[in-house]
Coordinates of C-alpha atoms in Angstrom, one line a residue:
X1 CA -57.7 116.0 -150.1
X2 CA -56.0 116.2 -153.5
X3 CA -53.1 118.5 -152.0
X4 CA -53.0 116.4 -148.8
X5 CA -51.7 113.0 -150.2
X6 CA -48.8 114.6 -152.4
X7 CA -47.7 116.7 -149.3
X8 CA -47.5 113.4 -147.4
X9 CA -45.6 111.5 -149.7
X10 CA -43.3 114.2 -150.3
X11 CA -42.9 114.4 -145.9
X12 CA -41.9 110.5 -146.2
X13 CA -39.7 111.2 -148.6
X14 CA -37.9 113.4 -147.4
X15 CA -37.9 111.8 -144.3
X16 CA -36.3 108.8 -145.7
X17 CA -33.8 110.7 -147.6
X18 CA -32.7 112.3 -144.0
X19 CA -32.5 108.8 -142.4
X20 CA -30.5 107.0 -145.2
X21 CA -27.9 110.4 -144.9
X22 CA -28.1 109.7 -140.6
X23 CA -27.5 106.5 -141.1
X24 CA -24.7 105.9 -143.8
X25 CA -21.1 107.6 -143.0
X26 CA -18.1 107.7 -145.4
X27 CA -14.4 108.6 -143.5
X28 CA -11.5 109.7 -145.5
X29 CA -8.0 107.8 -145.1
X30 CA -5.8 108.6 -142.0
X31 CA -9.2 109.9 -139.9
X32 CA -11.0 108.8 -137.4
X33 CA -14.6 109.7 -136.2
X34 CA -15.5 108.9 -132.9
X35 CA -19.4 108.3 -132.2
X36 CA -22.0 108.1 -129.6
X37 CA -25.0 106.9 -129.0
X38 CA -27.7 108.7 -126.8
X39 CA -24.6 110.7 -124.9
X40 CA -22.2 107.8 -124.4
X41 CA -19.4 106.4 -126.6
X42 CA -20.3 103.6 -128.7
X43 CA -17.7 103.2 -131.2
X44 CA -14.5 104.9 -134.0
X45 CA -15.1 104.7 -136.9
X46 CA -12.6 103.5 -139.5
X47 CA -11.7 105.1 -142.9
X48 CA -14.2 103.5 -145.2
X49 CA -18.8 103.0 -145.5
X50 CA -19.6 102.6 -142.0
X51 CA -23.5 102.5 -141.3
X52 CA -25.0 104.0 -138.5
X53 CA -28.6 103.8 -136.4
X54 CA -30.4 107.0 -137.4
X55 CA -31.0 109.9 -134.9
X56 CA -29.5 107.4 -132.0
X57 CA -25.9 107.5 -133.2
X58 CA -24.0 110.4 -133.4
X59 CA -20.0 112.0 -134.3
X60 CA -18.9 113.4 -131.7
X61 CA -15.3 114.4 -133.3
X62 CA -13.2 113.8 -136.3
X63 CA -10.2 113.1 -135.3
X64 CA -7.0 113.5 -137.9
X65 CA -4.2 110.7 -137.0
X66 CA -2.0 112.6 -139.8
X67 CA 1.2 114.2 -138.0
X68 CA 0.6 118.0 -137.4
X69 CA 3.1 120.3 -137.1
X70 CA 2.3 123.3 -134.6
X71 CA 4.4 126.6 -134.5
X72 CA 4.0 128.0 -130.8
X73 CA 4.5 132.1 -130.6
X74 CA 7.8 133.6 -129.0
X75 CA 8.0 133.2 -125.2
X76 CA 10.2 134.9 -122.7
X77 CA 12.5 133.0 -120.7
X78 CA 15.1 133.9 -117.9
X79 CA 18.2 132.3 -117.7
X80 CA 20.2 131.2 -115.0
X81 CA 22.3 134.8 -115.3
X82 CA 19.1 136.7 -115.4
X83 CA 18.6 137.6 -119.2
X84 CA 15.3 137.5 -120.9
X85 CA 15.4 136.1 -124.0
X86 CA 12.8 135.2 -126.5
X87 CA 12.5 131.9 -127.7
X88 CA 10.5 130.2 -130.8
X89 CA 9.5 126.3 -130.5
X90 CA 7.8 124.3 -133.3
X91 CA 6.0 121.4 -132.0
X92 CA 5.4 118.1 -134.3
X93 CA 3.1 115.6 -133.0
X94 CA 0.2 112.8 -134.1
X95 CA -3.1 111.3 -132.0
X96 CA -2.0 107.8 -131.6
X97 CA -5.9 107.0 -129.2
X98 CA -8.9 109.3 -131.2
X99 CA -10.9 107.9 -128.2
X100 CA -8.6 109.3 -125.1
X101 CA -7.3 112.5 -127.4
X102 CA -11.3 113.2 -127.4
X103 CA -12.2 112.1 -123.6
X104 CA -8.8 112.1 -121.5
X105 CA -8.7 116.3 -122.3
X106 CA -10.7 118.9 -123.9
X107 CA -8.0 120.8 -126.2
X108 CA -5.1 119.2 -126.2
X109 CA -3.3 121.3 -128.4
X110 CA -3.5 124.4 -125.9
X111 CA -2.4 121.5 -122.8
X112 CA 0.9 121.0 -125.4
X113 CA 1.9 124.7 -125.7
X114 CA 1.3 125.4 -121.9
X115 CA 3.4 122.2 -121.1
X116 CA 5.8 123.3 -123.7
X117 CA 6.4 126.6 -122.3
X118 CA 6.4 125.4 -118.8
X119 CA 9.0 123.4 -119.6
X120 CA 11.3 125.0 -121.7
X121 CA 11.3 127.7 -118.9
X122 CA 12.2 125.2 -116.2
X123 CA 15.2 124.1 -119.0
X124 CA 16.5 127.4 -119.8
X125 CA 16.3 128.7 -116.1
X126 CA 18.9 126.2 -115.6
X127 CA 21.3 127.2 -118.2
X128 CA 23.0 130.4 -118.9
X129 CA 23.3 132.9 -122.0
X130 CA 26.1 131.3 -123.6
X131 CA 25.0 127.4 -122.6
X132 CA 21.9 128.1 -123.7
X133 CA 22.3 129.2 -127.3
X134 CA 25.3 126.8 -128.0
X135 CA 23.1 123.4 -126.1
X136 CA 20.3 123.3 -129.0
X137 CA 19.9 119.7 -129.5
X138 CA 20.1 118.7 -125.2
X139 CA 17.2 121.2 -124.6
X140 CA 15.2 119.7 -127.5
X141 CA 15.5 116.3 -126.3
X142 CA 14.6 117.1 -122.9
X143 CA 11.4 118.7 -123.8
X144 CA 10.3 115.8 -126.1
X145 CA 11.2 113.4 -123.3
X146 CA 9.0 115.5 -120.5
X147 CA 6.3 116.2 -123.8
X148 CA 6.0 112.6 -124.7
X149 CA 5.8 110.9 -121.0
X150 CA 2.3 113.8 -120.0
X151 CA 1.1 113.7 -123.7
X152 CA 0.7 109.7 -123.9
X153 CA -2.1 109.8 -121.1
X154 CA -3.9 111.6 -124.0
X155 CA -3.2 109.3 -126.8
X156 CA -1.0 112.0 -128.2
X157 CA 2.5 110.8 -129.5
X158 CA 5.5 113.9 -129.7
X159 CA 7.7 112.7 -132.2
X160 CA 9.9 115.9 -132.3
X161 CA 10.6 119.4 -130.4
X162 CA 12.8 122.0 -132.2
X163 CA 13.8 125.6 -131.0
X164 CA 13.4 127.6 -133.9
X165 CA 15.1 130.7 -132.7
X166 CA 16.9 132.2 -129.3
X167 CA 16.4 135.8 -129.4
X168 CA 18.6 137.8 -126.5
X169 CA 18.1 141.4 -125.7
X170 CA 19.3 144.0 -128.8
X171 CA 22.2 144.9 -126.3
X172 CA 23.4 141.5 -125.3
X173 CA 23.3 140.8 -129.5
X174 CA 25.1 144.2 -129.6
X175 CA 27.5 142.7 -127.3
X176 CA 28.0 139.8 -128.7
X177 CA 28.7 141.0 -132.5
X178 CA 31.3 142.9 -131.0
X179 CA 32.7 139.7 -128.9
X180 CA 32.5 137.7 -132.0
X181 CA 34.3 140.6 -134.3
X182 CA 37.3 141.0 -131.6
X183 CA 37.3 137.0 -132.4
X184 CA 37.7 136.9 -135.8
X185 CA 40.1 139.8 -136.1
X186 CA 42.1 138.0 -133.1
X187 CA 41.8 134.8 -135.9
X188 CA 43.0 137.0 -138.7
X189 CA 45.6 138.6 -136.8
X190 CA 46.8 135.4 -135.5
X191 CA 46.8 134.0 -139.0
X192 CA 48.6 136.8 -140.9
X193 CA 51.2 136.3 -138.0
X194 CA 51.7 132.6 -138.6
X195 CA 51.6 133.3 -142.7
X196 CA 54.3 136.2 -142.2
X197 CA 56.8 133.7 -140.0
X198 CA 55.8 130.9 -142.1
X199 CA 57.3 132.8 -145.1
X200 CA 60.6 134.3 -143.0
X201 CA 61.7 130.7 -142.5
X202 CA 61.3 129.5 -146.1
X203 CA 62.8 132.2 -147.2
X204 CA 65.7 132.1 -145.0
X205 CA 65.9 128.1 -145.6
X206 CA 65.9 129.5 -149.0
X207 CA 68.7 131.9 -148.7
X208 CA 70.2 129.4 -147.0
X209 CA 70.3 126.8 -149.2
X210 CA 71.2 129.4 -151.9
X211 CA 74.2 130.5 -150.3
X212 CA 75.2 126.9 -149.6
X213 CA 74.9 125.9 -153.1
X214 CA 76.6 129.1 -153.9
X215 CA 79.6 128.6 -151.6
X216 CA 79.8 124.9 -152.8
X217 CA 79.7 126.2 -156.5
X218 CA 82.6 128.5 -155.9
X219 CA 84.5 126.0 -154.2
X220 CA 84.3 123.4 -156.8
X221 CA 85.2 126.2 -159.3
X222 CA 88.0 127.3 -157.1
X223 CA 89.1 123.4 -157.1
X224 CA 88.8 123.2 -160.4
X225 CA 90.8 126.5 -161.3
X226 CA 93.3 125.5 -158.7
X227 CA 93.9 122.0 -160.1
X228 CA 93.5 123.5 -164.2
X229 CA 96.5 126.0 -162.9
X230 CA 98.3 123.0 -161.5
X231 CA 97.8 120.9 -164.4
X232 CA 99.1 123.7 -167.0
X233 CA 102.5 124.2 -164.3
X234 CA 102.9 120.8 -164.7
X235 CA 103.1 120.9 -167.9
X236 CA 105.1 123.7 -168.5
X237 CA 107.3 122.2 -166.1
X238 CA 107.3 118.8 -167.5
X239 CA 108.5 120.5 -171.0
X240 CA 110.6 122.4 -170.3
X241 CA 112.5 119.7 -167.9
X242 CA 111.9 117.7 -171.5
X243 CA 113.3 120.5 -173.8
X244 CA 116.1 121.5 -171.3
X245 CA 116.5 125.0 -172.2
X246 CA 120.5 126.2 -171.8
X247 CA 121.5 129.8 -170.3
X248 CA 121.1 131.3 -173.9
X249 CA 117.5 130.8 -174.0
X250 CA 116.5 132.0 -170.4
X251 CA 118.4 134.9 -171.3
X252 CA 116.8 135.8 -174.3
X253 CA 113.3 135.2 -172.9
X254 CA 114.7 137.8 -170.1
X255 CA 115.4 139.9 -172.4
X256 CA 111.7 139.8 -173.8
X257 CA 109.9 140.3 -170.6
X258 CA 112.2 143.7 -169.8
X259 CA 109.8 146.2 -172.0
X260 CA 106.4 144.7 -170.7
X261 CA 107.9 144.9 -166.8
X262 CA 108.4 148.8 -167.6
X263 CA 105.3 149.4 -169.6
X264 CA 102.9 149.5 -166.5
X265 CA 100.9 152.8 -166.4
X266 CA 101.3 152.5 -162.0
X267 CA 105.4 152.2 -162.3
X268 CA 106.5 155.2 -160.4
X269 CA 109.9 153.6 -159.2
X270 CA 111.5 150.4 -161.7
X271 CA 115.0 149.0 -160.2
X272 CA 116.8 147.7 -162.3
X273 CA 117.6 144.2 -160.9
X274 CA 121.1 143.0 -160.4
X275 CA 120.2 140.1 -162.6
X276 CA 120.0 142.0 -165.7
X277 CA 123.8 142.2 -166.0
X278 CA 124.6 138.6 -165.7
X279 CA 121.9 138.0 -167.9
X280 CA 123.1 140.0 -170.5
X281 CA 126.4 138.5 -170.2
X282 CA 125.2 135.3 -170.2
X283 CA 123.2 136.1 -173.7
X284 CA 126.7 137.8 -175.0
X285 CA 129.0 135.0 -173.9
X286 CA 126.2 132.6 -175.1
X287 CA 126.0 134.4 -178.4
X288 CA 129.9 134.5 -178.5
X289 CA 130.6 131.2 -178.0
X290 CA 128.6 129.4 -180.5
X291 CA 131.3 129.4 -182.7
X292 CA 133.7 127.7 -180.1
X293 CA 131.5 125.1 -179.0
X294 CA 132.7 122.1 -179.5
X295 CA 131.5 119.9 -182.4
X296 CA 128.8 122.9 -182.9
X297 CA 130.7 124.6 -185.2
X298 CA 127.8 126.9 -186.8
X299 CA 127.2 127.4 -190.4
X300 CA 126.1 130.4 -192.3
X301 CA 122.2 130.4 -191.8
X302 CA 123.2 129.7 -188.2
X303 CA 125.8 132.9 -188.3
X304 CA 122.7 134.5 -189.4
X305 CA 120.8 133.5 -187.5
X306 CA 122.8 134.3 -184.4
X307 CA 123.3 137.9 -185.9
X308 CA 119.5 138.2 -186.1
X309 CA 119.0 137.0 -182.3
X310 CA 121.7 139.5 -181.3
X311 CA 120.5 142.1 -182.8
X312 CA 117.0 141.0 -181.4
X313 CA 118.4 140.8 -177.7
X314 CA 120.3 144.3 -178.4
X315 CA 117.1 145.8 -179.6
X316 CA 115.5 144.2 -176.5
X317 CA 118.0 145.4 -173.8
X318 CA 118.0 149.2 -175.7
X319 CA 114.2 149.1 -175.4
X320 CA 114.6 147.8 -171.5
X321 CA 117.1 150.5 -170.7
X322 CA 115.4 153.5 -172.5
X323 CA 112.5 152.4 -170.2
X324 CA 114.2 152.2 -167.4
X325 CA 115.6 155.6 -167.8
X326 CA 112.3 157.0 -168.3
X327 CA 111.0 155.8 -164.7
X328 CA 114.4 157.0 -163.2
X329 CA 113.1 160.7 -164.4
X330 CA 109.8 160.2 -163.5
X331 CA 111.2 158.9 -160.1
X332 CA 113.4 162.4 -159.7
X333 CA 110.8 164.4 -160.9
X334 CA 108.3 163.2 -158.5
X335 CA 111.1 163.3 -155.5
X336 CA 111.9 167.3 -155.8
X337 CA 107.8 167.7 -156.2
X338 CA 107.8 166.1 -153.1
X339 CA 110.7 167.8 -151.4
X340 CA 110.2 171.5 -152.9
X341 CA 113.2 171.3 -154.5
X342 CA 115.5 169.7 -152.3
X343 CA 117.3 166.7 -152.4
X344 CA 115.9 164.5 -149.4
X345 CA 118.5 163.3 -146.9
X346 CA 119.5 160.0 -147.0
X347 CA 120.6 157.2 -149.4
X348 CA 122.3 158.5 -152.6
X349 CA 120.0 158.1 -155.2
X350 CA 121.1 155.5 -157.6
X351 CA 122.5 156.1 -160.6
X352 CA 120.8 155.9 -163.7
X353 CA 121.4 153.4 -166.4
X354 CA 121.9 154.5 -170.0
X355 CA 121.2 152.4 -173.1
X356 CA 124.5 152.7 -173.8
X357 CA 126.2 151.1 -171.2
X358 CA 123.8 148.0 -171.0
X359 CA 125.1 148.1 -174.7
X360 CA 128.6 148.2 -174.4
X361 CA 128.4 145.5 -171.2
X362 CA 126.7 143.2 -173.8
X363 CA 129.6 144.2 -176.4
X364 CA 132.5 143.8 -174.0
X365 CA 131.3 140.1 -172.8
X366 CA 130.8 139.1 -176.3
X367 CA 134.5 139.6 -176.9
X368 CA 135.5 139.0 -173.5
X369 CA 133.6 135.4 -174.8

């Protein structure tokens, strides 16, 4: 009897420790726990202490009302061109009714992946390889819109449907690497072409220019040459129309220019022009008559310095005719080379002029002056 009465109060103990545990239920935020009493639903319980009658009420599921995010294995799918290809959806959704997700079905989550596939393989059946893989975002709306419409009879919200990947066959990819390389060198083909003819034309615009400026730069510089030229006739013109130079100093400058005319290195044949006569005569009778000018009677530096330009021109005209005698020889040498030794038929070659004689001209028109 002493055993009996602990034992019992122990029983009653635990039997109320059992009851207060039936009967007192704590849910977690964003849950839901729908419950039953004897068989039948009797309420949800909301996150928070909710009490309940012992060993009458009962959970019948916890319901999460968190969005889930469900990955759904690789399915094969024909499209409309008869290709299998292997696609991967992820499936985001939330329980919008604990009641009807628990009553309405009995695993909804294996209803949404059956839908799913059914429908993405109504979608892609409809589309071909190509359409297919570049029409991502029209097949995803169309399965959330089919998804969401069945699914709310559940209490079951789709908020989103993605493809994750579109596998085709390894020799469709094969293909298709190959189509997309051909496309890209085509690109880069097409691009070096356009860089190439991009950079002809600039560089003939370019040359272009260049040669424009160039030709403008030389005709300015030929301008201003042309009109520099001018300008320094003019002036030489202009002074000696303002110095008025008589006979005697033509002649002399004559006279000067002889030995430069027959110093050139490429003077095979020298005439001596008909000019050079008169002109000597000119600068004797113009060295003559000095003295009988009138009211230009000349003094002694002037005598002296009429000797010393007479003896200047004679130096000039000896130095003239030496050189002119020199080319006449050259002129005969190179004549019989060309002949063999023969005199060629024809004109009479001209007679050479002697030093002398250009002398003695000069000498006989200064006393002649």
């Amino acid at each position: 009897m002493e055993f009996v009465v602990p034992a019992l109060l122990i029983a009653v103990a635990l039997i109320a420790v059992v009851t207060l545990a039936k009967s007192v239920r704590i849910v977690p935020q964003q849950r839901q726990d729908v419950v039953e009493r004897l068989g039948r639903y009797k309420r949800t319980l909301n996150p928070g202490l909710n009490i309940l009658v012992p060993f009458v009420d009962a959970v019948r599921t916890k319901v999460d009302m968190r969005e889930q995010v469900v990955s759904f294995p690789p399915q094969p799918v024909i499209t409309s061109d008869n290709l299998v290809v292997s696609i991967d959806t992820v499936l985001y959704f939330k329980v919008v009714d604990s009641v009807r997700a628990t009553y309405e079905i009995s695993n909804f989550l294996q209803a949404i992946e059956q839908l799913t596939v059914t429908t993405l393989r109504n979608v892609i059946g409809s589309l071909d390889l190509e359409r297919a893989l570049t029409s991502r975002e029209e097949i995803n709306r169309h399965l959330s819109g089919v998804l969401d419409e069945t699914t709310g009879r559940w209490g079951i919200k789709v908020t989103r449907v993605e493809i994750k990947a579109i596998e085709p066959p390894p020799s469709i990819r094969d293909s298709m690497e190959k189509q997309m390389r051909a496309e890209r060198d085509r690109r880069a083909a097409i691009l070096n072409a356009e860089g190439h003819k991009q950079s002809q034309i600039l560089s003939a615009e370019g040359e272009k220019q260049a040669a424009v400026l160039r030709a403008d730069g030389d005709r300015q510089a030929r301008i201003l040459q042309a009109e520099g030229q001018a300008k320094a006739i003019r002036t030489v013109f202009d002074a000696i129309h303002q110095a008025n130079p008589s006979q005697k100093v033509l002649a002399y400058q004559y006279l000067q220019a002889l030995p430069q005319i027959a110093n050139g290195t490429a003077n095979k044949v020298w005439i001596v022009p008909a000019e050079l006569t008169k002109a000597l005569e000119g600068m004797g009778g113009a060295l003559g008559g000095l003295s009988q000018m009138v009211g230009d009677a000349p003094s002694q530096e002037a005598s002296e310095d009429a000797s010393a330009v007479e003896r200047e021109a004679a130096e000039a005209a000896q130095a003239a005719a030496l050189a002119a005698e020199e080319i006449h020889n050259e002129v005969r040498v190179a004549e019989a080379q060309a002949t063999g030794g023969k005199s060629p038929q024809g004109l009479p070659a001209p007679e050479p002029v002697s030093p002398a004689s250009l002398l003695n001209d000069t000498s006989d028109q200064r006393e002649r002056g």
